[in-house]
Amino acid sequence: MNDLLPEQSALWQYFEGKVRNLMARYGYAEIRTPIVEQTALFSRSIGEVTDIVEKEMYTFADRNGDSLTLRPEGTASCVRAAMEHGLLHNQTQRLWYQGPMFRHERPQKGRYRQFHQVGVESFGLEGPDIDAELILLSARLWRELGLMEHVTLELNSLGSSEARAAYRDTLVAYFEQHHELLDEDSRRRLTSNPLRILDSKNPEMAEMLAGAPQLLDHLDAESREHFASLRALLDAAGIDYVINPRLVRGLDYYSRTVFEWTTRALGSQGTVCAGGRYDGLVEQLGGKPTPAVGFAMGIERLVLLLETLELIPDAARGELDLYVLPMDDAAAGTALQLVEQLRGDMPTLRAQLHCGGGSFKSRIKKADRSGARLALLLGEDELAHGTATLKFLREERDQRSLARDALVDELHDLLA
Ligand code: ATP
Ligand code: MG
């Protein structure tokens, strides 16, 4: 679980700002839910035989003896909240959320025990148009962050639950023929969750898995058509994708469309965004049948990717424009008023006031260390003449004396 220090949090704010702006432009509204839920919500939705529920949840008994869990993902909470507040009665919803998620995994680069996701969920829409919209929304985010050429869209369809049940038998029969090649995890999953075996990263099983029957060849007619329409929509929109017939996702609630955006730039933690359709989940959790589709992306991995590829603009690093420096204690009051006035007149100005006094030398040092581009100096002379001295902290330029009422125009020009 990481602390996020100021240098990093500026990068996060850059990313989060892009996301917030994008969601508004697509008409998605934010939902915020608690970080703890009843444990049963997750075991029932994500599935008992998944990595998350089997070994990754932070679960504890609260003082009443209720079993609670720190949320390992956002979809289940979102469905719970939407049902609880009647958001699904004869209406569609386009929602998004962001926040911390908790999974007791082995920490490594791109994989943490508290991590953060941005997620999007849409309820009440069953056609492939909304699936396409979600993919286009994510694609626009990559484009606006400069990431598009560094990510690949992988796509698959899991079909209806009936088709999946029939396929499951075919798959189990195949795995039983190759029982000696299955690792321990897979043997365990053979009866409980055989589709997850397809997701195994064990290189010794790769060849056997490559020969396994494919779910895409066993889709029901409606899912086949849904998938074909989605592909047509993406083709028409100019979105490239790769069909990955072994993409099954680690959570049980998915049906039909599943997708992942992956990158090669982060080593093995390459999935930056993942999602799909979960038409059965609302009903499974006690609501009316409600088609739904969503995705979640990992903020740590995306910020890491932006840093690795040097795609964070300087302006996003949260640096100061201006350090306002009273040269002695007599100028402190005027400096305070001046910087307040500037903040009022220039709402985007990032200005810091020197506080805490000090010798002349130490004041100048603090101005230099502030990272600001400009400093405004106020001393005895400036007080007497109604001026301020403008000093360039990061450029070889002569300092200048300016009338205080001309400062706003001058700063506007300099910082434009
Ligand atoms: P992975 O295959 O990488 O374990 P997952 O299938 O468990 O991913 P999801 O539950 O679909 O992941 O979560 C969506 C996204 O959240 C992932 O693609 C990833 O970017 C991010 N994510 C998941 N688990 C972690 C983690 N422990 N630390 C950081 N980011 C994570
Ligand atoms: Mg995982």
CSV table of C-alpha atoms and ligand atoms in Angstrom, one decimal:
chain,number,residue,atom,x,y,z
A,1,MET,CA,0.0,0.0,0.0
A,2,ASN,CA,1.6,3.2,-1.1
A,3,ASP,CA,1.9,6.7,0.1
A,4,LEU,CA,1.4,9.2,-2.7
A,5,LEU,CA,3.9,12.1,-2.3
A,6,PRO,CA,3.3,15.5,-3.8
A,7,GLU,CA,5.5,14.9,-6.9
A,8,GLN,CA,3.4,11.9,-7.7
A,9,SER,CA,0.1,13.3,-6.8
A,10,ALA,CA,0.5,16.0,-9.4
A,11,LEU,CA,0.7,13.3,-12.0
A,12,TRP,CA,-2.3,11.6,-10.7
A,13,GLN,CA,-4.3,14.9,-10.7
A,14,TYR,CA,-3.3,15.3,-14.4
A,15,PHE,CA,-4.7,11.8,-15.2
A,16,GLU,CA,-7.8,12.2,-13.0
A,17,GLY,CA,-8.5,15.6,-14.6
A,18,LYS,CA,-8.5,14.0,-18.1
A,19,VAL,CA,-10.8,11.3,-16.9
A,20,ARG,CA,-13.3,13.6,-15.2
A,21,ASN,CA,-13.4,15.8,-18.2
A,22,LEU,CA,-14.0,12.8,-20.5
A,23,MET,CA,-16.8,11.4,-18.4
A,24,ALA,CA,-18.7,14.6,-18.5
A,25,ARG,CA,-18.3,14.8,-22.3
A,26,TYR,CA,-19.8,11.3,-22.7
A,27,GLY,CA,-22.7,12.0,-20.2
A,28,TYR,CA,-21.5,9.7,-17.4
A,29,ALA,CA,-22.3,10.6,-13.8
A,30,GLU,CA,-20.1,9.9,-10.9
A,31,ILE,CA,-21.1,7.5,-8.1
A,32,ARG,CA,-19.3,7.2,-4.8
A,33,THR,CA,-19.8,4.1,-2.7
A,34,PRO,CA,-18.2,3.0,0.7
A,35,ILE,CA,-15.0,1.1,0.6
A,36,VAL,CA,-16.4,-1.7,2.7
A,37,GLU,CA,-19.3,-3.9,1.9
A,38,GLN,CA,-20.8,-7.2,3.2
A,39,THR,CA,-18.4,-10.0,2.3
A,40,ALA,CA,-21.3,-11.9,0.6
A,41,LEU,CA,-21.7,-9.2,-2.0
A,42,PHE,CA,-18.3,-10.0,-3.4
A,43,SER,CA,-18.3,-13.8,-3.0
A,44,ARG,CA,-21.7,-13.9,-4.7
A,45,SER,CA,-20.8,-11.6,-7.6
A,46,ILE,CA,-17.1,-12.2,-8.4
A,47,GLY,CA,-17.5,-15.9,-7.8
A,48,GLU,CA,-16.3,-18.3,-5.0
A,49,VAL,CA,-13.7,-19.9,-7.2
A,50,THR,CA,-11.8,-16.9,-8.3
A,51,ASP,CA,-8.4,-15.7,-7.3
A,52,ILE,CA,-10.0,-12.6,-5.7
A,53,VAL,CA,-12.5,-14.4,-3.5
A,54,GLU,CA,-10.3,-17.5,-2.7
A,55,LYS,CA,-7.2,-15.6,-1.6
A,56,GLU,CA,-7.1,-11.9,-2.1
A,57,MET,CA,-9.8,-10.3,-0.1
A,58,TYR,CA,-9.3,-8.2,3.1
A,59,THR,CA,-12.1,-9.7,5.2
A,60,PHE,CA,-12.8,-9.0,8.8
A,61,ALA,CA,-15.6,-9.3,11.4
A,62,ASP,CA,-16.8,-5.9,12.6
A,63,ARG,CA,-17.9,-5.3,16.2
A,64,ASN,CA,-21.4,-6.8,15.5
A,65,GLY,CA,-19.8,-10.0,14.1
A,66,ASP,CA,-20.8,-9.1,10.5
A,67,SER,CA,-18.3,-10.2,7.9
A,68,LEU,CA,-17.1,-7.1,6.0
A,69,THR,CA,-14.6,-6.8,3.1
A,70,LEU,CA,-12.6,-4.0,1.8
A,71,ARG,CA,-13.8,-3.8,-1.8
A,72,PRO,CA,-11.5,-5.6,-4.3
A,73,GLU,CA,-13.3,-4.0,-7.3
A,74,GLY,CA,-16.0,-1.6,-8.0
A,75,THR,CA,-18.7,-3.3,-10.1
A,76,ALA,CA,-20.4,-5.2,-7.3
A,77,SER,CA,-20.7,-2.1,-5.1
A,78,CYS,CA,-22.0,-0.1,-8.0
A,79,VAL,CA,-24.7,-2.7,-8.7
A,80,ARG,CA,-25.6,-2.9,-5.0
A,81,ALA,CA,-25.9,0.9,-4.7
A,82,ALA,CA,-27.9,1.2,-8.0
A,83,MET,CA,-30.4,-1.5,-6.8
A,84,GLU,CA,-30.6,-0.1,-3.3
A,85,HIS,CA,-31.5,3.4,-4.5
A,86,GLY,CA,-33.8,2.3,-7.3
A,87,LEU,CA,-31.6,3.6,-10.1
A,88,LEU,CA,-32.5,0.6,-12.2
A,89,HIS,CA,-36.3,0.9,-12.3
A,90,ASN,CA,-37.2,1.5,-16.0
A,91,GLN,CA,-34.2,3.6,-16.6
A,92,THR,CA,-30.8,3.4,-18.1
A,93,GLN,CA,-27.7,4.6,-16.2
A,94,ARG,CA,-24.3,5.6,-17.3
A,95,LEU,CA,-22.1,5.8,-14.2
A,96,TRP,CA,-18.4,6.1,-13.4
A,97,TYR,CA,-16.4,5.9,-10.2
A,98,GLN,CA,-12.9,6.1,-9.0
A,99,GLY,CA,-11.2,5.1,-5.8
A,100,PRO,CA,-9.1,2.6,-3.9
A,101,MET,CA,-9.5,-1.2,-4.2
A,102,PHE,CA,-7.8,-3.8,-2.0
A,103,ARG,CA,-6.4,-7.2,-2.9
A,104,HIS,CA,-3.9,-9.2,-0.9
A,105,GLU,CA,-1.7,-10.0,-3.8
A,106,ARG,CA,2.1,-10.4,-4.1
A,107,PRO,CA,3.3,-6.8,-4.4
A,108,GLN,CA,5.4,-6.0,-7.5
A,109,LYS,CA,5.7,-3.3,-10.1
A,110,GLY,CA,2.2,-2.5,-11.2
A,111,ARG,CA,0.6,-4.7,-8.6
A,112,TYR,CA,-0.2,-3.4,-5.2
A,113,ARG,CA,-2.4,-4.3,-2.2
A,114,GLN,CA,-4.2,-1.0,-2.2
A,115,PHE,CA,-4.5,0.2,-5.8
A,116,HIS,CA,-6.9,2.6,-7.6
A,117,GLN,CA,-9.3,2.2,-10.4
A,118,VAL,CA,-11.4,4.3,-12.6
A,119,GLY,CA,-14.5,2.3,-13.6
A,120,VAL,CA,-17.4,2.9,-15.9
A,121,GLU,CA,-20.7,1.0,-15.7
A,122,SER,CA,-23.8,1.2,-17.9
A,123,PHE,CA,-27.1,-0.4,-17.0
A,124,GLY,CA,-30.2,-1.2,-19.0
A,125,LEU,CA,-28.7,-1.3,-22.4
A,126,GLU,CA,-28.2,-4.6,-24.2
A,127,GLY,CA,-27.1,-3.7,-27.7
A,128,PRO,CA,-23.6,-3.6,-28.9
A,129,ASP,CA,-23.8,0.1,-29.4
A,130,ILE,CA,-23.1,0.8,-25.7
A,131,ASP,CA,-20.2,-1.8,-25.7
A,132,ALA,CA,-18.8,0.2,-28.6
A,133,GLU,CA,-19.3,3.5,-26.8
A,134,LEU,CA,-17.3,2.3,-23.8
A,135,ILE,CA,-14.5,1.2,-26.0
A,136,LEU,CA,-14.5,4.5,-27.9
A,137,LEU,CA,-14.5,6.4,-24.7
A,138,SER,CA,-11.4,4.5,-23.5
A,139,ALA,CA,-9.8,4.9,-26.9
A,140,ARG,CA,-10.4,8.7,-26.7
A,141,LEU,CA,-8.7,8.8,-23.3
A,142,TRP,CA,-5.6,6.9,-24.8
A,143,ARG,CA,-5.5,9.4,-27.7
A,144,GLU,CA,-5.7,12.4,-25.4
A,145,LEU,CA,-3.0,11.1,-23.2
A,146,GLY,CA,-0.8,10.2,-26.1
A,147,LEU,CA,-1.0,6.5,-25.4
A,148,MET,CA,-2.9,5.2,-28.4
A,149,GLU,CA,0.1,3.8,-30.2
A,150,HIS,CA,1.3,2.0,-27.1
A,151,VAL,CA,-1.9,0.0,-26.3
A,152,THR,CA,-3.7,-2.9,-28.0
A,153,LEU,CA,-7.4,-3.8,-27.7
A,154,GLU,CA,-8.1,-7.5,-27.2
A,155,LEU,CA,-11.6,-8.6,-27.7
A,156,ASN,CA,-13.6,-11.8,-27.1
A,157,SER,CA,-17.2,-13.0,-26.5
A,158,LEU,CA,-18.1,-15.4,-23.7
A,159,GLY,CA,-21.6,-16.0,-25.1
A,160,SER,CA,-24.7,-16.6,-23.0
A,161,SER,CA,-24.5,-18.6,-19.8
A,162,GLU,CA,-26.3,-21.5,-21.6
A,163,ALA,CA,-23.8,-21.5,-24.4
A,164,ARG,CA,-21.0,-21.3,-21.9
A,165,ALA,CA,-22.4,-24.3,-19.9
A,166,ALA,CA,-22.4,-26.4,-23.1
A,167,TYR,CA,-18.9,-25.3,-24.0
A,168,ARG,CA,-17.8,-26.1,-20.5
A,169,ASP,CA,-18.6,-29.7,-21.0
A,170,THR,CA,-16.6,-29.8,-24.3
A,171,LEU,CA,-13.7,-28.0,-22.6
A,172,VAL,CA,-13.7,-30.3,-19.5
A,173,ALA,CA,-13.6,-33.4,-21.8
A,174,TYR,CA,-10.6,-31.9,-23.6
A,175,PHE,CA,-8.8,-31.1,-20.4
A,176,GLU,CA,-9.5,-34.6,-19.1
A,177,GLN,CA,-7.8,-36.1,-22.2
A,178,HIS,CA,-4.8,-34.0,-21.2
A,179,HIS,CA,-5.0,-34.4,-17.5
A,180,GLU,CA,-1.3,-35.2,-17.1
A,181,LEU,CA,-0.5,-31.7,-18.5
A,182,LEU,CA,-2.6,-29.8,-16.0
A,183,ASP,CA,-0.9,-28.1,-13.1
A,184,GLU,CA,-2.3,-28.3,-9.6
A,185,ASP,CA,-4.3,-25.1,-9.8
A,186,SER,CA,-5.9,-26.2,-13.0
A,187,ARG,CA,-6.8,-29.6,-11.7
A,188,ARG,CA,-8.6,-28.0,-8.9
A,189,ARG,CA,-10.4,-25.7,-11.3
A,190,LEU,CA,-11.4,-28.6,-13.6
A,191,THR,CA,-14.5,-29.2,-11.6
A,192,SER,CA,-15.1,-25.7,-10.1
A,193,ASN,CA,-14.2,-23.2,-12.9
A,194,PRO,CA,-12.7,-24.9,-16.0
A,195,LEU,CA,-12.9,-21.7,-18.1
A,196,ARG,CA,-10.4,-20.0,-15.8
A,197,ILE,CA,-7.8,-22.7,-16.9
A,198,LEU,CA,-7.7,-21.0,-20.3
A,199,ASP,CA,-6.4,-17.9,-18.5
A,200,SER,CA,-3.4,-19.7,-17.0
A,201,LYS,CA,-0.1,-18.1,-17.5
A,202,ASN,CA,1.9,-21.3,-16.9
A,203,PRO,CA,4.2,-21.7,-19.9
A,204,GLU,CA,4.2,-25.5,-19.5
A,205,MET,CA,0.5,-25.5,-20.3
A,206,ALA,CA,0.7,-23.1,-23.2
A,207,GLU,CA,0.8,-25.6,-26.0
A,208,MET,CA,-2.0,-27.7,-24.6
A,209,LEU,CA,-4.1,-24.6,-24.1
A,210,ALA,CA,-3.5,-23.4,-27.6
A,211,GLY,CA,-5.1,-26.6,-28.9
A,212,ALA,CA,-8.2,-26.3,-26.7
A,213,PRO,CA,-11.7,-25.9,-28.2
A,214,GLN,CA,-12.6,-22.3,-28.5
A,215,LEU,CA,-15.6,-20.6,-26.9
A,216,LEU,CA,-16.0,-18.4,-30.0
A,217,ASP,CA,-16.9,-21.6,-32.0
A,218,HIS,CA,-19.6,-22.4,-29.5
A,219,LEU,CA,-21.5,-19.2,-29.2
A,220,ASP,CA,-25.2,-19.1,-29.2
A,221,ALA,CA,-26.7,-17.4,-32.3
A,222,GLU,CA,-27.7,-14.2,-30.5
A,223,SER,CA,-24.3,-13.7,-28.9
A,224,ARG,CA,-22.6,-14.4,-32.3
A,225,GLU,CA,-24.7,-11.7,-33.8
A,226,HIS,CA,-24.1,-9.3,-30.9
A,227,PHE,CA,-20.3,-9.8,-31.3
A,228,ALA,CA,-20.4,-9.4,-35.1
A,229,SER,CA,-22.3,-6.1,-34.7
A,230,LEU,CA,-19.9,-4.8,-32.2
A,231,ARG,CA,-17.0,-5.6,-34.5
A,232,ALA,CA,-18.8,-3.8,-37.3
A,233,LEU,CA,-19.2,-0.8,-35.2
A,234,LEU,CA,-15.6,-0.8,-34.1
A,235,ASP,CA,-14.4,-1.3,-37.7
A,236,ALA,CA,-16.5,1.6,-38.9
A,237,ALA,CA,-15.1,3.8,-36.1
A,238,GLY,CA,-11.6,2.9,-37.1
A,239,ILE,CA,-10.7,1.1,-33.9
A,240,ASP,CA,-8.1,-1.7,-34.3
A,241,TYR,CA,-8.5,-4.8,-32.2
A,242,VAL,CA,-7.2,-8.4,-31.9
A,243,ILE,CA,-9.6,-11.2,-31.2
A,244,ASN,CA,-8.2,-13.2,-28.3
A,245,PRO,CA,-10.3,-16.4,-28.0
A,246,ARG,CA,-8.7,-17.2,-24.6
A,247,LEU,CA,-9.6,-13.9,-23.0
A,248,VAL,CA,-12.0,-15.0,-20.2
A,249,ARG,CA,-11.3,-12.5,-17.4
A,250,GLY,CA,-10.8,-13.4,-13.8
A,251,LEU,CA,-14.3,-12.7,-12.5
A,252,ASP,CA,-17.3,-14.9,-12.9
A,253,TYR,CA,-20.0,-12.4,-13.8
A,254,TYR,CA,-19.1,-11.7,-17.4
A,255,SER,CA,-21.1,-12.8,-20.4
A,256,ARG,CA,-20.8,-11.9,-24.1
A,257,THR,CA,-18.3,-9.1,-24.8
A,258,VAL,CA,-15.1,-9.0,-22.8
A,259,PHE,CA,-12.1,-6.8,-23.6
A,260,GLU,CA,-8.7,-5.7,-22.3
A,261,TRP,CA,-6.4,-2.9,-23.3
A,262,THR,CA,-2.8,-4.1,-22.9
A,263,THR,CA,0.6,-2.6,-23.3
A,264,ARG,CA,4.1,-4.1,-23.8
A,265,ALA,CA,5.7,-1.2,-22.1
A,266,LEU,CA,5.2,-2.4,-18.5
A,267,GLY,CA,6.5,-5.9,-18.5
A,268,SER,CA,4.2,-8.6,-17.2
A,269,GLN,CA,1.7,-6.3,-15.6
A,270,GLY,CA,0.4,-5.3,-19.1
A,271,THR,CA,-3.3,-4.9,-18.7
A,272,VAL,CA,-4.2,-1.3,-18.1
A,273,CYS,CA,-8.0,-1.5,-18.7
A,274,ALA,CA,-10.4,-4.4,-18.6
A,275,GLY,CA,-14.1,-5.0,-18.8
A,276,GLY,CA,-17.0,-6.5,-20.4
A,277,ARG,CA,-20.7,-7.3,-20.3
A,278,TYR,CA,-22.4,-8.8,-17.2
A,279,ASP,CA,-26.0,-9.2,-18.2
A,280,GLY,CA,-26.7,-11.7,-15.4
A,281,LEU,CA,-25.3,-9.9,-12.4
A,282,VAL,CA,-28.1,-7.6,-11.3
A,283,GLU,CA,-30.6,-10.5,-11.3
A,284,GLN,CA,-28.1,-12.8,-9.5
A,285,LEU,CA,-27.9,-10.2,-6.8
A,286,GLY,CA,-31.6,-10.0,-6.4
A,287,GLY,CA,-32.7,-7.4,-8.9
A,288,LYS,CA,-34.7,-7.5,-12.1
A,289,PRO,CA,-32.9,-8.8,-15.2
A,290,THR,CA,-30.8,-5.8,-16.3
A,291,PRO,CA,-28.2,-5.8,-19.1
A,292,ALA,CA,-25.0,-4.2,-18.1
A,293,VAL,CA,-21.5,-3.5,-19.3
A,294,GLY,CA,-18.5,-1.8,-17.8
A,295,PHE,CA,-14.8,-1.6,-17.5
A,296,ALA,CA,-12.1,-0.7,-14.9
A,297,MET,CA,-8.7,0.7,-15.4
A,298,GLY,CA,-5.7,0.7,-13.0
A,299,ILE,CA,-4.5,4.2,-12.3
A,300,GLU,CA,-1.1,3.1,-10.9
A,301,ARG,CA,-0.3,1.3,-14.2
A,302,LEU,CA,-1.5,4.1,-16.3
A,303,VAL,CA,0.5,6.8,-14.4
A,304,LEU,CA,3.5,4.5,-14.6
A,305,LEU,CA,3.0,4.1,-18.3
A,306,LEU,CA,2.7,7.8,-18.8
A,307,GLU,CA,5.9,8.3,-16.8
A,308,THR,CA,7.8,5.5,-18.6
A,309,LEU,CA,6.9,6.9,-22.0
A,310,GLU,CA,7.6,10.5,-20.8
A,311,LEU,CA,4.1,11.6,-21.8
A,312,ILE,CA,3.4,13.9,-18.8
A,313,PRO,CA,3.5,17.5,-20.0
A,314,ASP,CA,5.6,19.9,-17.9
A,315,ALA,CA,2.5,22.0,-17.1
A,316,ALA,CA,1.0,18.9,-15.4
A,317,ARG,CA,3.8,18.7,-12.8
A,318,GLY,CA,2.1,21.2,-10.6
A,319,GLU,CA,4.9,23.7,-10.5
A,320,LEU,CA,4.5,27.2,-9.2
A,321,ASP,CA,4.4,30.3,-11.4
A,322,LEU,CA,5.3,32.8,-8.8
A,323,TYR,CA,7.0,33.1,-5.4
A,324,VAL,CA,6.2,36.3,-3.6
A,325,LEU,CA,9.0,37.4,-1.4
A,326,PRO,CA,9.0,40.2,1.2
A,327,MET,CA,12.7,41.1,1.7
A,328,ASP,CA,12.2,42.0,5.3
A,329,ASP,CA,9.6,41.8,8.0
A,330,ALA,CA,8.3,45.3,7.3
A,331,ALA,CA,7.2,44.2,3.8
A,332,ALA,CA,5.4,41.0,5.0
A,333,GLY,CA,1.9,42.7,5.2
A,334,THR,CA,2.1,44.3,1.8
A,335,ALA,CA,3.3,41.0,0.2
A,336,LEU,CA,0.4,39.1,1.8
A,337,GLN,CA,-2.1,41.7,0.3
A,338,LEU,CA,-0.4,41.7,-3.0
A,339,VAL,CA,-0.4,38.0,-3.5
A,340,GLU,CA,-4.0,37.8,-2.4
A,341,GLN,CA,-4.9,40.5,-4.9
A,342,LEU,CA,-3.1,38.6,-7.7
A,343,ARG,CA,-4.9,35.4,-6.9
A,344,GLY,CA,-8.2,37.2,-7.1
A,345,ASP,CA,-7.3,38.9,-10.4
A,346,MET,CA,-5.6,35.8,-12.0
A,347,PRO,CA,-7.6,32.6,-11.1
A,348,THR,CA,-5.1,30.3,-12.8
A,349,LEU,CA,-2.0,31.8,-11.2
A,350,ARG,CA,-0.1,29.4,-9.0
A,351,ALA,CA,1.6,31.6,-6.4
A,352,GLN,CA,3.2,30.9,-3.1
A,353,LEU,CA,3.9,33.5,-0.4
A,354,HIS,CA,7.2,33.4,1.5
A,355,CYS,CA,6.3,32.8,5.1
A,356,GLY,CA,8.5,32.4,8.1
A,357,GLY,CA,10.9,35.4,7.8
A,358,GLY,CA,14.7,34.6,7.8
A,359,SER,CA,17.8,36.4,6.6
A,360,PHE,CA,17.9,38.0,3.2
A,361,LYS,CA,20.1,35.1,2.0
A,362,SER,CA,17.8,32.4,3.2
A,363,ARG,CA,14.8,34.1,1.7
A,364,ILE,CA,16.4,34.2,-1.7
A,365,LYS,CA,17.4,30.5,-1.4
A,366,LYS,CA,13.8,29.6,-0.6
A,367,ALA,CA,12.6,31.4,-3.7
A,368,ASP,CA,15.2,29.5,-5.8
A,369,ARG,CA,14.1,26.2,-4.3
A,370,SER,CA,10.4,26.8,-4.7
A,371,GLY,CA,10.6,25.7,-8.4
A,372,ALA,CA,8.6,28.8,-9.4
A,373,ARG,CA,9.5,30.5,-12.7
A,374,LEU,CA,9.2,34.0,-11.3
A,375,ALA,CA,9.7,35.8,-8.0
A,376,LEU,CA,8.2,39.1,-6.9
A,377,LEU,CA,10.5,40.9,-4.5
A,378,LEU,CA,9.1,43.6,-2.1
A,379,GLY,CA,11.6,45.6,0.0
A,380,GLU,CA,12.0,49.1,1.5
A,381,ASP,CA,12.4,50.7,-2.0
A,382,GLU,CA,9.4,48.9,-3.5
A,383,LEU,CA,7.2,49.8,-0.5
A,384,ALA,CA,8.2,53.5,-0.9
A,385,HIS,CA,7.6,53.6,-4.6
A,386,GLY,CA,4.5,51.3,-5.0
A,387,THR,CA,6.5,48.9,-7.2
A,388,ALA,CA,7.6,45.3,-7.1
A,389,THR,CA,10.8,43.7,-8.5
A,390,LEU,CA,10.2,40.9,-10.9
A,391,LYS,CA,13.0,38.3,-10.9
A,392,PHE,CA,13.4,35.4,-13.3
A,393,LEU,CA,14.3,32.3,-11.4
A,394,ARG,CA,14.9,29.9,-14.2
A,395,GLU,CA,16.1,32.1,-17.1
A,396,GLU,CA,19.0,34.4,-17.7
A,397,ARG,CA,17.1,37.6,-17.8
A,398,ASP,CA,17.6,40.9,-16.0
A,399,GLN,CA,15.2,41.7,-13.1
A,400,ARG,CA,12.8,44.5,-13.6
A,401,SER,CA,11.0,47.0,-11.5
A,402,LEU,CA,7.2,47.2,-12.2
A,403,ALA,CA,4.5,49.4,-10.9
A,404,ARG,CA,2.2,47.2,-8.8
A,405,ASP,CA,-0.9,48.1,-10.7
A,406,ALA,CA,0.8,46.9,-14.0
A,407,LEU,CA,1.6,43.5,-12.5
A,408,VAL,CA,-1.4,41.6,-13.7
A,409,ASP,CA,-0.9,42.5,-17.4
A,410,GLU,CA,2.8,41.8,-17.2
A,411,LEU,CA,2.3,38.4,-15.5
A,412,HIS,CA,-0.4,37.5,-18.0
A,413,ASP,CA,2.0,38.1,-20.9
A,414,LEU,CA,4.8,36.3,-19.2
A,415,LEU,CA,2.9,33.2,-18.3
A,416,ALA,CA,0.7,32.9,-21.4
B,1,ATP,P1,-4.5,-8.8,-13.7
B,1,ATP,O1,-4.7,-9.8,-14.7
B,1,ATP,O2,-3.4,-7.8,-14.0
B,1,ATP,O3,-4.4,-9.4,-12.3
B,1,ATP,P2,-7.3,-8.4,-13.1
B,1,ATP,O4,-8.0,-9.2,-14.2
B,1,ATP,O5,-7.1,-9.0,-11.8
B,1,ATP,O6,-5.8,-8.0,-13.7
B,1,ATP,P3,-9.3,-6.4,-13.0
B,1,ATP,O7,-9.9,-7.0,-11.7
B,1,ATP,O8,-10.0,-6.6,-14.2
B,1,ATP,O9,-7.8,-7.0,-13.1
B,1,ATP,O10,-8.9,-4.9,-12.7
B,1,ATP,C1,-8.9,-4.0,-13.8
B,1,ATP,C2,-7.5,-3.3,-13.8
B,1,ATP,O11,-7.2,-2.9,-12.5
B,1,ATP,C3,-6.4,-4.1,-14.3
B,1,ATP,O12,-6.3,-4.2,-15.6
B,1,ATP,C4,-5.2,-3.4,-13.7
B,1,ATP,O13,-4.9,-2.3,-14.5
B,1,ATP,C5,-5.8,-2.9,-12.4
B,1,ATP,N1,-5.4,-3.8,-11.3
B,1,ATP,C6,-5.9,-5.0,-10.9
B,1,ATP,N2,-5.3,-5.5,-9.9
B,1,ATP,C7,-4.3,-4.6,-9.5
B,1,ATP,C8,-3.3,-4.5,-8.5
B,1,ATP,N3,-3.2,-5.4,-7.5
B,1,ATP,N4,-2.5,-3.4,-8.5
B,1,ATP,C9,-2.6,-2.4,-9.4
B,1,ATP,N5,-3.5,-2.4,-10.4
B,1,ATP,C10,-4.4,-3.5,-10.5
B,2,MG,MG,-5.6,-10.0,-10.8
